[in-house]
Coordinates of C-alpha atoms in Angstrom, one line a residue:
Chain A
M154 CA 69.6 195.0 35.4
Q155 CA 68.3 196.8 39.1
L156 CA 68.4 194.6 41.9
T157 CA 66.8 195.5 45.1
I158 CA 68.9 195.3 48.3
G159 CA 67.0 192.6 49.6
Q160 CA 67.0 190.6 46.1
Q161 CA 71.3 191.1 45.9
D162 CA 71.0 189.5 49.8
L163 CA 69.3 186.5 48.0
L164 CA 71.7 186.3 44.8
E165 CA 74.6 186.7 47.2
G166 CA 73.8 183.6 49.3
R167 CA 72.2 185.2 52.4
G168 CA 69.6 182.5 51.7
G169 CA 71.0 179.1 51.7
V170 CA 72.1 177.2 48.3
A171 CA 69.2 176.9 46.2
V172 CA 68.0 180.8 46.2
P173 CA 71.1 181.9 44.8
Q174 CA 71.4 179.5 41.9
A175 CA 68.0 180.5 41.5
M176 CA 68.6 183.5 41.4
R177 CA 71.2 183.7 39.1
M178 CA 68.7 181.5 37.0
L179 CA 67.2 184.6 37.2
V180 CA 68.7 187.6 36.8
A181 CA 70.6 185.7 33.8
V182 CA 67.1 185.1 32.1
G183 CA 66.0 188.9 32.4
Q184 CA 70.5 190.0 31.2
A185 CA 69.4 187.8 27.9
M186 CA 65.8 189.6 27.7
D187 CA 66.6 193.1 28.4
A188 CA 64.4 193.1 31.4
P189 CA 64.9 196.3 33.9
D190 CA 64.5 194.7 37.4
L191 CA 62.6 191.7 38.7
I192 CA 59.0 191.7 39.8
E193 CA 57.2 190.0 42.5
V194 CA 54.6 187.2 41.7
A195 CA 51.4 186.4 42.7
S196 CA 52.1 182.6 42.0
A197 CA 53.7 179.5 40.2
H198 CA 53.1 177.1 37.7
I199 CA 55.9 174.2 37.6
V200 CA 56.4 171.3 35.9
L201 CA 57.4 167.9 37.4
D202 CA 57.5 165.8 34.8
A203 CA 59.7 162.8 35.4
F204 CA 60.1 161.7 31.4
A205 CA 61.2 165.6 30.4
M206 CA 63.4 165.8 33.6
G207 CA 64.6 162.5 33.8
R208 CA 67.3 161.2 37.7
A209 CA 68.9 164.4 36.9
G210 CA 66.0 166.8 37.6
A211 CA 65.3 164.6 40.1
D212 CA 68.0 164.9 42.1
W213 CA 68.2 168.6 41.3
I214 CA 65.0 168.7 42.9
A215 CA 65.8 166.7 46.4
S216 CA 69.0 169.2 46.8
L217 CA 66.2 171.7 47.5
R218 CA 65.3 170.2 50.0
A219 CA 68.2 168.9 51.2
G220 CA 69.3 172.4 51.1
G221 CA 65.7 173.7 53.2
S222 CA 64.2 175.6 50.4
R223 CA 61.0 176.0 50.9
F224 CA 58.4 177.5 47.5
V225 CA 57.8 181.2 49.5
V226 CA 54.6 182.1 46.6
P227 CA 51.1 179.9 46.0
T228 CA 52.6 176.7 43.4
T229 CA 51.0 174.4 42.2
I230 CA 52.7 171.7 40.1
N231 CA 51.3 170.7 36.4
A232 CA 50.5 167.2 35.3
I233 CA 52.9 164.0 36.4
S234 CA 53.8 160.8 34.9
F235 CA 51.6 158.2 37.0
D236 CA 48.1 158.0 39.0
R237 CA 48.5 158.6 42.2
R238 CA 45.4 156.7 43.2
A239 CA 47.3 153.6 41.3
A240 CA 50.6 154.6 43.3
A241 CA 51.1 150.6 44.8
A242 CA 50.7 149.2 41.8
D243 CA 53.0 150.6 39.8
D244 CA 55.9 148.4 39.0
P245 CA 58.8 149.3 41.8
G246 CA 61.4 148.8 38.6
N247 CA 59.7 152.0 36.8
A248 CA 62.8 154.5 36.9
F249 CA 60.5 156.9 36.4
D250 CA 58.2 156.1 38.8
T251 CA 60.4 156.8 41.6
W252 CA 61.6 159.5 39.9
Q253 CA 58.4 161.2 39.7
R254 CA 57.4 160.3 43.4
R255 CA 60.7 161.5 44.6
M256 CA 60.1 165.1 43.1
L257 CA 56.3 165.3 44.1
D258 CA 57.3 164.4 47.8
D259 CA 59.8 167.1 47.8
C260 CA 57.9 169.6 46.1
E261 CA 54.6 169.3 48.4
A262 CA 57.6 169.1 51.6
M263 CA 58.7 172.9 49.9
G264 CA 55.0 173.4 49.9
A265 CA 53.1 173.1 47.0
L266 CA 50.1 171.9 46.4
A267 CA 49.3 168.7 44.3
T268 CA 47.0 170.1 41.8
C269 CA 48.8 167.7 38.9
S270 CA 47.2 169.5 36.7
C271 CA 47.4 171.6 33.7
N272 CA 44.2 173.2 34.4
P273 CA 44.5 175.0 38.7
F274 CA 41.9 177.1 37.4
N275 CA 39.7 174.7 36.8
Q276 CA 40.5 173.4 40.5
G277 CA 39.5 176.6 42.2
I278 CA 43.2 177.6 41.9
T279 CA 42.6 181.0 39.8
P280 CA 45.2 183.9 39.1
L281 CA 43.5 187.1 38.9
Y282 CA 43.0 189.6 36.2
G283 CA 46.5 191.5 36.0
E284 CA 48.4 189.6 38.3
H285 CA 51.8 188.6 37.4
L286 CA 53.0 185.1 37.5
A287 CA 55.5 182.4 37.0
W288 CA 53.6 179.3 34.9
S289 CA 55.1 176.8 32.8
E290 CA 53.3 174.2 30.5
S291 CA 52.2 176.0 27.4
A292 CA 48.7 175.2 27.5
T293 CA 48.3 177.5 30.7
T294 CA 50.8 180.3 29.8
A295 CA 48.5 181.2 26.9
Y296 CA 45.5 180.6 28.5
V297 CA 46.3 182.6 31.9
N298 CA 47.4 185.2 29.8
S299 CA 44.3 185.4 27.0
V300 CA 41.6 184.1 29.4
I301 CA 42.1 185.1 32.8
G302 CA 44.4 188.3 31.6
A303 CA 46.6 187.7 34.2
H304 CA 50.7 187.8 32.9
T305 CA 53.2 185.0 32.3
N306 CA 56.0 184.5 30.2
R307 CA 56.4 180.4 28.9
E308 CA 58.6 179.2 32.1
G309 CA 60.9 176.4 32.1
A310 CA 63.4 175.6 34.5
T311 CA 62.7 179.1 35.7
A312 CA 59.1 178.8 37.9
I313 CA 60.9 176.6 40.3
A314 CA 63.6 179.3 40.2
S315 CA 60.4 182.1 41.0
A316 CA 58.8 179.7 43.3
L317 CA 61.5 179.9 45.9
T318 CA 62.4 183.0 45.4
G319 CA 58.8 185.4 44.5
F320 CA 60.3 187.2 41.4
T321 CA 60.5 186.5 37.3
P322 CA 62.6 189.0 35.5
R323 CA 59.9 192.0 33.6
Y324 CA 60.3 191.2 30.3
G325 CA 58.1 189.9 27.1
M326 CA 54.5 189.2 28.8
H327 CA 54.8 191.2 31.8
L328 CA 54.9 194.4 29.3
P329 CA 51.6 196.0 27.9
A330 CA 53.0 196.9 24.9
A331 CA 54.5 193.3 24.5
R332 CA 50.8 191.6 24.7
L333 CA 49.3 194.1 21.8
A334 CA 48.2 192.2 18.5
T335 CA 49.8 192.7 15.6
V336 CA 48.0 190.6 13.3
Q337 CA 44.6 190.0 12.4
F338 CA 42.7 186.6 11.8
D339 CA 39.0 186.8 11.3
V340 CA 36.6 183.5 11.4
R341 CA 34.4 183.1 8.1
C342 CA 33.5 179.6 8.1
A343 CA 31.2 177.8 11.6
A344 CA 34.1 176.8 13.8
D345 CA 31.7 174.9 17.0
G346 CA 32.5 172.7 19.6
E347 CA 36.1 171.9 21.0
A348 CA 37.5 169.9 18.3
D349 CA 37.0 173.2 15.6
L350 CA 38.4 175.2 18.3
N351 CA 41.0 173.2 18.7
L352 CA 42.1 172.7 15.1
L353 CA 41.6 177.1 14.9
G354 CA 43.9 177.1 17.7
A355 CA 46.5 175.4 15.5
L356 CA 45.7 176.8 12.4
I357 CA 45.6 180.3 13.7
A358 CA 48.9 179.5 15.5
R359 CA 51.2 178.2 12.7
Q360 CA 50.0 181.3 10.3
A361 CA 50.7 184.1 12.9
G362 CA 54.3 183.2 13.1
N363 CA 56.0 184.9 15.7
E364 CA 53.2 187.7 15.7
I365 CA 50.4 188.4 18.6
P366 CA 47.1 187.8 17.0
V367 CA 44.0 188.9 17.3
I368 CA 40.9 186.7 16.6
T369 CA 37.3 188.3 15.4
G370 CA 34.2 186.1 13.9
L371 CA 34.0 183.4 16.3
T372 CA 31.0 182.5 18.3
R373 CA 31.4 183.4 22.2
P374 CA 32.9 180.3 22.8
T375 CA 33.3 178.3 26.4
A376 CA 35.8 178.2 28.6
D377 CA 36.6 174.1 27.9
E378 CA 36.7 175.1 24.2
L379 CA 39.0 177.7 24.7
F380 CA 41.7 175.6 26.7
G381 CA 41.2 173.0 23.9
F382 CA 42.1 176.1 21.4
A383 CA 44.7 178.0 23.9
A384 CA 46.5 173.9 24.2
S385 CA 46.6 173.5 20.4
F386 CA 47.6 177.4 20.1
A387 CA 50.9 176.8 22.4
I388 CA 52.1 173.5 20.7
V389 CA 52.0 174.6 17.4
A390 CA 53.6 177.9 18.1
N391 CA 55.6 179.0 20.6
L392 CA 53.8 182.3 21.4
P393 CA 52.5 183.1 24.7
M394 CA 49.1 184.9 23.7
F395 CA 46.3 185.3 21.6
H396 CA 43.2 187.7 21.3
I397 CA 39.9 187.1 20.9
V398 CA 37.8 190.5 20.6
G399 CA 34.5 190.2 23.4
V400 CA 36.4 187.3 25.4
T401 CA 40.3 188.2 26.7
P402 CA 40.0 191.3 28.7
Q403 CA 42.2 193.1 26.9
A404 CA 40.4 193.1 23.4
S405 CA 36.9 194.3 23.3
T406 CA 37.4 195.6 19.9
V407 CA 40.3 195.2 17.4
A408 CA 41.6 198.7 18.0
A409 CA 42.2 197.5 21.7
A410 CA 43.9 194.5 21.1
C411 CA 47.0 196.0 18.9
G412 CA 47.5 199.0 20.7
G413 CA 45.5 201.2 18.7
A414 CA 47.0 201.0 15.7
A415 CA 45.4 199.0 12.6
P416 CA 46.5 195.4 13.0
R417 CA 49.7 195.0 10.0
E418 CA 47.5 192.0 8.3
L419 CA 44.2 190.7 7.8
K420 CA 43.7 187.3 7.3
P421 CA 40.8 185.2 6.9
V422 CA 39.8 181.9 7.6
T423 CA 37.9 179.9 5.1
A424 CA 36.0 176.5 5.8
G425 CA 39.0 175.4 3.3
D426 CA 41.7 176.1 6.1
L427 CA 39.7 174.3 8.4
D428 CA 39.3 171.5 6.6
A429 CA 43.5 171.7 5.8
E430 CA 44.3 171.8 9.4
R431 CA 42.4 168.9 10.3
A432 CA 43.6 166.7 7.0
R433 CA 47.2 167.5 9.8
Y434 CA 45.9 164.7 12.3
D435 CA 42.9 162.8 10.7
D436 CA 44.4 159.9 9.3
A437 CA 41.3 159.5 6.8
T438 CA 42.6 155.9 5.7
Q439 CA 41.7 154.3 8.8
T440 CA 38.3 152.7 9.5
V441 CA 39.3 150.8 12.4
I442 CA 39.7 152.1 15.6
D443 CA 41.6 150.5 18.6
L444 CA 41.9 153.1 21.3
V445 CA 40.2 156.7 22.3
T446 CA 41.2 159.4 24.4
I447 CA 39.8 162.2 25.9
G448 CA 41.4 165.0 28.6
A449 CA 44.0 166.4 26.6
P450 CA 44.4 168.6 28.1
H451 CA 42.7 167.3 31.5
A452 CA 38.9 167.1 30.9
S453 CA 36.6 169.4 33.3
L454 CA 33.6 168.2 35.0
R455 CA 30.8 169.3 32.1
Q456 CA 33.5 167.4 29.6
I457 CA 33.3 163.9 32.1
R458 CA 29.8 164.8 32.0
A459 CA 29.3 164.8 28.1
V460 CA 31.0 161.4 27.5
A461 CA 28.6 159.7 30.2
D462 CA 25.8 161.3 28.8
L463 CA 26.6 160.5 25.2
I464 CA 27.6 156.7 26.0
G465 CA 24.5 155.9 28.0
S466 CA 23.5 152.9 29.2
R467 CA 25.5 151.3 25.9
K468 CA 29.5 149.9 26.7
V469 CA 32.7 150.0 25.1
R470 CA 33.1 147.6 22.3
E471 CA 34.9 144.4 23.6
G472 CA 39.1 145.2 22.8
I473 CA 38.7 148.9 22.8
E474 CA 40.5 151.1 25.0
F475 CA 38.9 154.0 25.9
T476 CA 40.9 156.5 28.2
L477 CA 39.4 159.9 29.7
T478 CA 42.0 161.9 31.6
T479 CA 41.4 164.4 34.1
N480 CA 42.9 165.9 37.2
A481 CA 42.1 164.5 40.7
S482 CA 39.9 166.7 42.1
N483 CA 37.5 166.7 38.7
L484 CA 37.3 162.9 39.2
A485 CA 36.5 163.4 43.1
L486 CA 33.3 165.3 42.0
A487 CA 32.4 163.0 39.0
G488 CA 32.9 160.0 41.2
S489 CA 30.1 162.2 44.3
C490 CA 28.2 163.0 40.9
G491 CA 27.7 158.9 39.9
L492 CA 29.8 159.5 37.0
L493 CA 32.1 157.5 37.6
D494 CA 30.3 154.6 38.0
R495 CA 28.1 155.0 35.1
L496 CA 31.7 155.3 33.3
D497 CA 33.1 152.3 34.4
A498 CA 29.7 150.7 34.2
A499 CA 30.6 151.5 30.4
G500 CA 33.7 150.1 30.3
V501 CA 35.6 153.8 29.9
T502 CA 38.7 154.1 32.2
V503 CA 38.6 157.8 33.8
T504 CA 42.4 158.5 35.1
A505 CA 44.2 161.4 37.5
D506 CA 47.2 163.3 37.5
K507 CA 48.9 161.9 34.1
M508 CA 48.0 162.6 30.3
C509 CA 47.2 160.4 27.8
F510 CA 51.1 160.7 26.5
G511 CA 52.1 159.3 30.1
C512 CA 49.8 156.6 29.2
D513 CA 50.4 153.3 27.5
L514 CA 47.7 154.3 24.8
G515 CA 47.7 150.5 24.0
G516 CA 51.6 150.0 23.1
R517 CA 51.3 146.9 24.7
K518 CA 48.8 145.4 23.4
F519 CA 49.0 146.9 20.2
G520 CA 52.5 147.3 19.3
Q521 CA 52.5 149.9 16.2
R522 CA 49.8 149.4 15.1
A523 CA 47.3 151.1 16.8
V524 CA 44.6 153.5 16.0
L525 CA 44.2 155.8 18.2
A526 CA 40.6 159.0 18.2
T527 CA 40.5 162.1 19.8
N528 CA 38.8 165.0 20.3
S529 CA 42.6 166.6 20.9
V530 CA 45.2 168.4 18.3
K531 CA 47.6 168.0 21.6
A532 CA 47.5 164.0 21.4
A533 CA 46.9 164.1 18.0
L534 CA 50.6 165.2 17.3
S535 CA 52.2 164.2 19.7
A536 CA 51.4 160.5 19.7
P537 CA 52.4 159.5 16.4
G538 CA 55.9 160.1 17.2
T539 CA 56.0 159.2 20.9
R540 CA 53.4 156.3 20.2
G541 CA 54.0 155.1 17.3
V542 CA 50.6 155.4 16.4
K543 CA 47.9 156.2 13.8
V544 CA 45.1 159.1 14.7
R545 CA 41.3 159.7 13.7
Y546 CA 40.7 163.2 14.9
G547 CA 37.2 164.9 15.5
T548 CA 34.6 165.4 17.7
V549 CA 34.2 164.1 21.1
V550 CA 30.7 162.5 19.2
Q551 CA 32.5 160.8 16.7
C552 CA 35.4 159.4 19.1
V553 CA 32.2 157.9 21.5
E554 CA 30.5 156.4 18.6
A555 CA 34.5 155.0 17.8
A556 CA 34.0 153.6 21.8
V557 CA 31.1 151.8 21.3
S558 CA 30.9 150.7 17.0
G559 CA 34.7 149.9 17.2
R560 CA 34.3 152.3 13.8
W561 CA 35.1 155.7 12.7
M562 CA 32.1 157.5 11.9
S563 CA 32.8 160.3 9.1
E564 CA 31.1 164.0 9.8
E565 CA 30.4 166.2 6.8
S566 CA 32.6 169.4 7.3
Q567 CA 30.3 172.5 8.9
C568 CA 31.1 175.2 7.5
S569 CA 30.4 175.9 4.6
Chain B
M63 CA 99.3 179.6 8.5
S64 CA 100.1 180.5 11.8
V65 CA 97.4 180.1 14.6
A66 CA 97.8 183.9 15.4
A67 CA 97.6 184.3 11.7
S68 CA 93.7 183.0 11.3
R69 CA 92.8 184.2 14.9
S70 CA 89.6 186.5 14.6
R71 CA 87.7 187.9 17.7
L72 CA 83.8 188.4 18.0
Q73 CA 82.0 190.4 21.1
G74 CA 78.5 188.9 22.1
V75 CA 76.7 189.4 25.4
G76 CA 77.9 187.2 28.2
I77 CA 75.1 185.7 30.3
V78 CA 76.6 182.9 31.8
A79 CA 79.8 182.9 33.1
G80 CA 82.8 180.8 32.5
E81 CA 86.0 179.7 29.9
V82 CA 86.1 177.6 27.8
E83 CA 88.1 176.5 24.9
A84 CA 87.0 173.8 22.5
A85 CA 86.2 172.5 19.1
A86 CA 82.9 174.6 17.2
L87 CA 80.3 172.5 16.4
V88 CA 78.0 174.9 14.2
C89 CA 74.3 175.2 12.2
A90 CA 72.2 177.7 10.8
E91 CA 68.9 176.0 12.3
R92 CA 67.4 176.3 15.8
I93 CA 67.8 173.6 18.5
G94 CA 65.1 171.9 20.2
F95 CA 66.9 169.8 22.8
N96 CA 63.7 168.3 24.9
L97 CA 63.2 165.5 21.6
G98 CA 65.6 167.1 19.4
V99 CA 68.8 166.0 21.6
D100 CA 69.4 162.5 22.8
E101 CA 70.0 163.5 26.7
R102 CA 71.5 160.0 26.9
T103 CA 74.3 160.0 24.3
G104 CA 74.1 164.0 23.7
V105 CA 73.3 162.7 19.4
V106 CA 71.3 165.0 17.7
V107 CA 68.0 162.7 16.7
E108 CA 65.8 165.7 15.0
R109 CA 65.2 163.8 11.5
G110 CA 66.5 166.5 8.8
H111 CA 68.0 168.5 11.4
P112 CA 71.2 170.1 10.0
L113 CA 73.2 168.0 12.8
E114 CA 71.2 165.4 13.0
G115 CA 73.5 162.2 13.6
Q116 CA 76.6 164.0 15.2
C117 CA 77.2 164.6 19.2
V118 CA 77.2 167.8 21.2
A119 CA 79.3 166.9 23.9
G120 CA 82.2 168.6 24.8
R121 CA 82.1 171.1 21.5
V122 CA 81.3 174.9 21.6
L123 CA 78.1 174.4 20.0
V124 CA 77.3 177.3 17.7
F125 CA 73.5 178.0 16.8
P126 CA 71.0 180.6 16.2
G127 CA 68.9 180.4 19.5
S128 CA 66.6 177.1 21.1
K129 CA 63.0 175.6 19.7
G130 CA 60.3 174.0 21.3
S131 CA 59.4 172.7 24.9
T132 CA 60.1 174.0 28.0
A133 CA 61.6 171.3 29.8
S134 CA 64.5 171.8 27.5
S135 CA 66.3 173.2 30.5
F136 CA 65.8 170.1 31.5
S137 CA 67.7 168.1 28.9
L138 CA 71.4 170.2 29.2
L139 CA 71.0 169.2 33.0
Q140 CA 70.7 165.9 31.9
L141 CA 72.9 166.3 29.3
A142 CA 75.2 167.6 31.7
S143 CA 74.9 164.9 34.4
L144 CA 75.8 161.9 32.3
G145 CA 79.0 164.4 30.9
L146 CA 77.9 165.0 27.6
A147 CA 76.8 168.8 27.5
P148 CA 78.3 171.0 25.6
A149 CA 81.6 172.9 26.4
A150 CA 79.8 176.2 26.1
I151 CA 76.8 177.7 23.9
V152 CA 77.2 180.8 21.3
N153 CA 73.3 182.3 20.1
G154 CA 72.1 184.9 18.2
Q155 CA 69.4 185.0 20.8
S156 CA 69.1 183.2 23.1
D157 CA 65.7 182.6 25.4
A158 CA 64.9 181.8 28.8
I159 CA 64.1 178.3 28.5
L160 CA 67.9 178.0 27.2
V161 CA 69.2 180.2 29.8
A162 CA 67.7 178.8 32.9
G163 CA 69.1 175.3 31.0
A164 CA 72.8 176.6 31.2
V165 CA 72.6 177.9 34.3
L166 CA 71.4 174.5 36.0
A167 CA 73.9 172.5 33.7
D168 CA 76.8 175.6 34.4
I169 CA 77.3 176.0 30.2
P170 CA 78.8 179.5 29.4
L171 CA 76.8 181.0 27.5
V172 CA 77.2 184.2 25.2
H173 CA 75.2 185.6 22.9
R174 CA 74.1 188.5 20.0
I175 CA 76.4 187.4 17.4
D176 CA 75.2 188.4 14.5
D177 CA 73.6 185.8 12.5
A178 CA 76.5 186.8 9.6
L179 CA 79.1 186.4 12.1
L180 CA 77.8 183.2 13.7
A181 CA 78.2 181.6 10.3
T182 CA 82.1 182.9 9.8
I183 CA 82.4 180.0 12.6
R184 CA 83.6 177.1 11.2
S185 CA 82.6 173.5 12.7
G186 CA 85.8 172.1 13.8
A187 CA 87.4 175.5 14.5
R188 CA 89.3 176.0 17.9
V189 CA 86.8 178.5 19.5
R190 CA 87.3 180.2 23.4
V191 CA 84.7 181.3 24.5
D192 CA 84.3 184.1 27.3
G193 CA 80.8 184.0 29.2
T194 CA 81.6 186.7 31.4
R195 CA 83.2 189.2 28.7
G196 CA 81.2 187.9 25.7
V197 CA 83.6 186.8 23.7
I198 CA 84.6 184.1 20.9
E199 CA 88.2 183.8 20.0
I200 CA 88.3 181.4 17.3
L201 CA 92.2 180.2 17.8
D202 CA 92.6 177.9 14.4
D203 CA 90.7 178.1 11.5
T204 CA 92.0 175.4 9.1
C205 CA 90.9 172.3 10.2
N206 CA 88.4 171.3 7.6

């Protein structure tokens, strides 16, 4: 790999202890992926999840700060394991909370912006078209490549190495040729709203294998729908990118998405495919609901407003726990707009910073018997494994009705 | 059979430096370290995985490549902090998540060994890994 004199200096230890290790990490990744060199990144988005990083991760982060390191590019932090507003009430014996607080403090001291969210771009920290980034968290990666048209690979610890050095190896999504689609999915049924778009993202990811797909036949989705699509796409496949014709900046046509070539294969998506995908998450044998969660990924202000409007003056049924997860800036805006008061009066719990995966999800109250209603494939996929719950998957309307009535209201498929 | 007679040598690409000699643990399936390997015990816990129930600690772990969550870099670091990391990793093709984890946890790593050759390494065989030169030597394959 070709390094500049400045990069060689960083590798050889003229920037403290942490920077040489970060450079070794980036160079090793570059060598493994045949990168010709390291390029500058405009920003980094780092995962700092105490559940995934544990004590060893927290100790490593502490060592970076102790060594005098700073993040040299704008750096945002992904969702964390607790809600900062509840920090004082946290169980001091909970090791994960202790590690999480230490990591957050250390990274803020090194210059990170504590967005604590999987969607910093809807908090006003928005990458620009064509920028090269080091962004971790699978859903944000897919979204910034596919919707914004910035360039990032799926990053893990490497995002922290890039935040410390300002560089990333030039491979994968940083190379125009690697971003081209090779397989086309033509949607031949109605696919509307967040629940359908979540399903579509998951089913296309499953069928795409290791190929970047280009998608046609979609009614123009909203930003919220696209982020839901990206999240379910990324959790099912390890793919960093998709193209939607007319949405993805480099995909004005199928040919443009494929670099002038024809796609290798055209796969139709039918109503039957969408129903089969829904059946993977939706346990139709369950009719009584205990828990409802909305906001995986973190709910936008519009999504918070939608829940408040749907529930209106009604209340969450006694015994049901309804959690809406969002980020701190949307939470603050929702407060200013009077939405939090309305949701509070209705009995909906709104949290910031953490994800539903970090919530108890009724575990203490219901043990393994709970039935969770959600409109998120990401939540539906993760909850049964990590929380032992059963899942009903559907629209936000179905989820809100379930919260009010305690029962799941079936809906005919809109596809024909 | 003498050790010398059974010795064979595989050339790959060295990614993380370091020389170790240990017993191999081999599988033909990808490994997802985050959630797939218990970071408190080093035991593979993914249901149905060919290595389910086996401990990766101290072994030369031979597998095609990693899969799953981007948090897997930190899973390797957590294993290493408890002395439960693999002694070395040998892959067909490593990805960025695994390479970053191997650097963090200081685990010698060699990749680009042909899948067919990877399959010739048997679990339990004594293997020497040179992460700088990218060389794997199978020292003694007479064990079972």
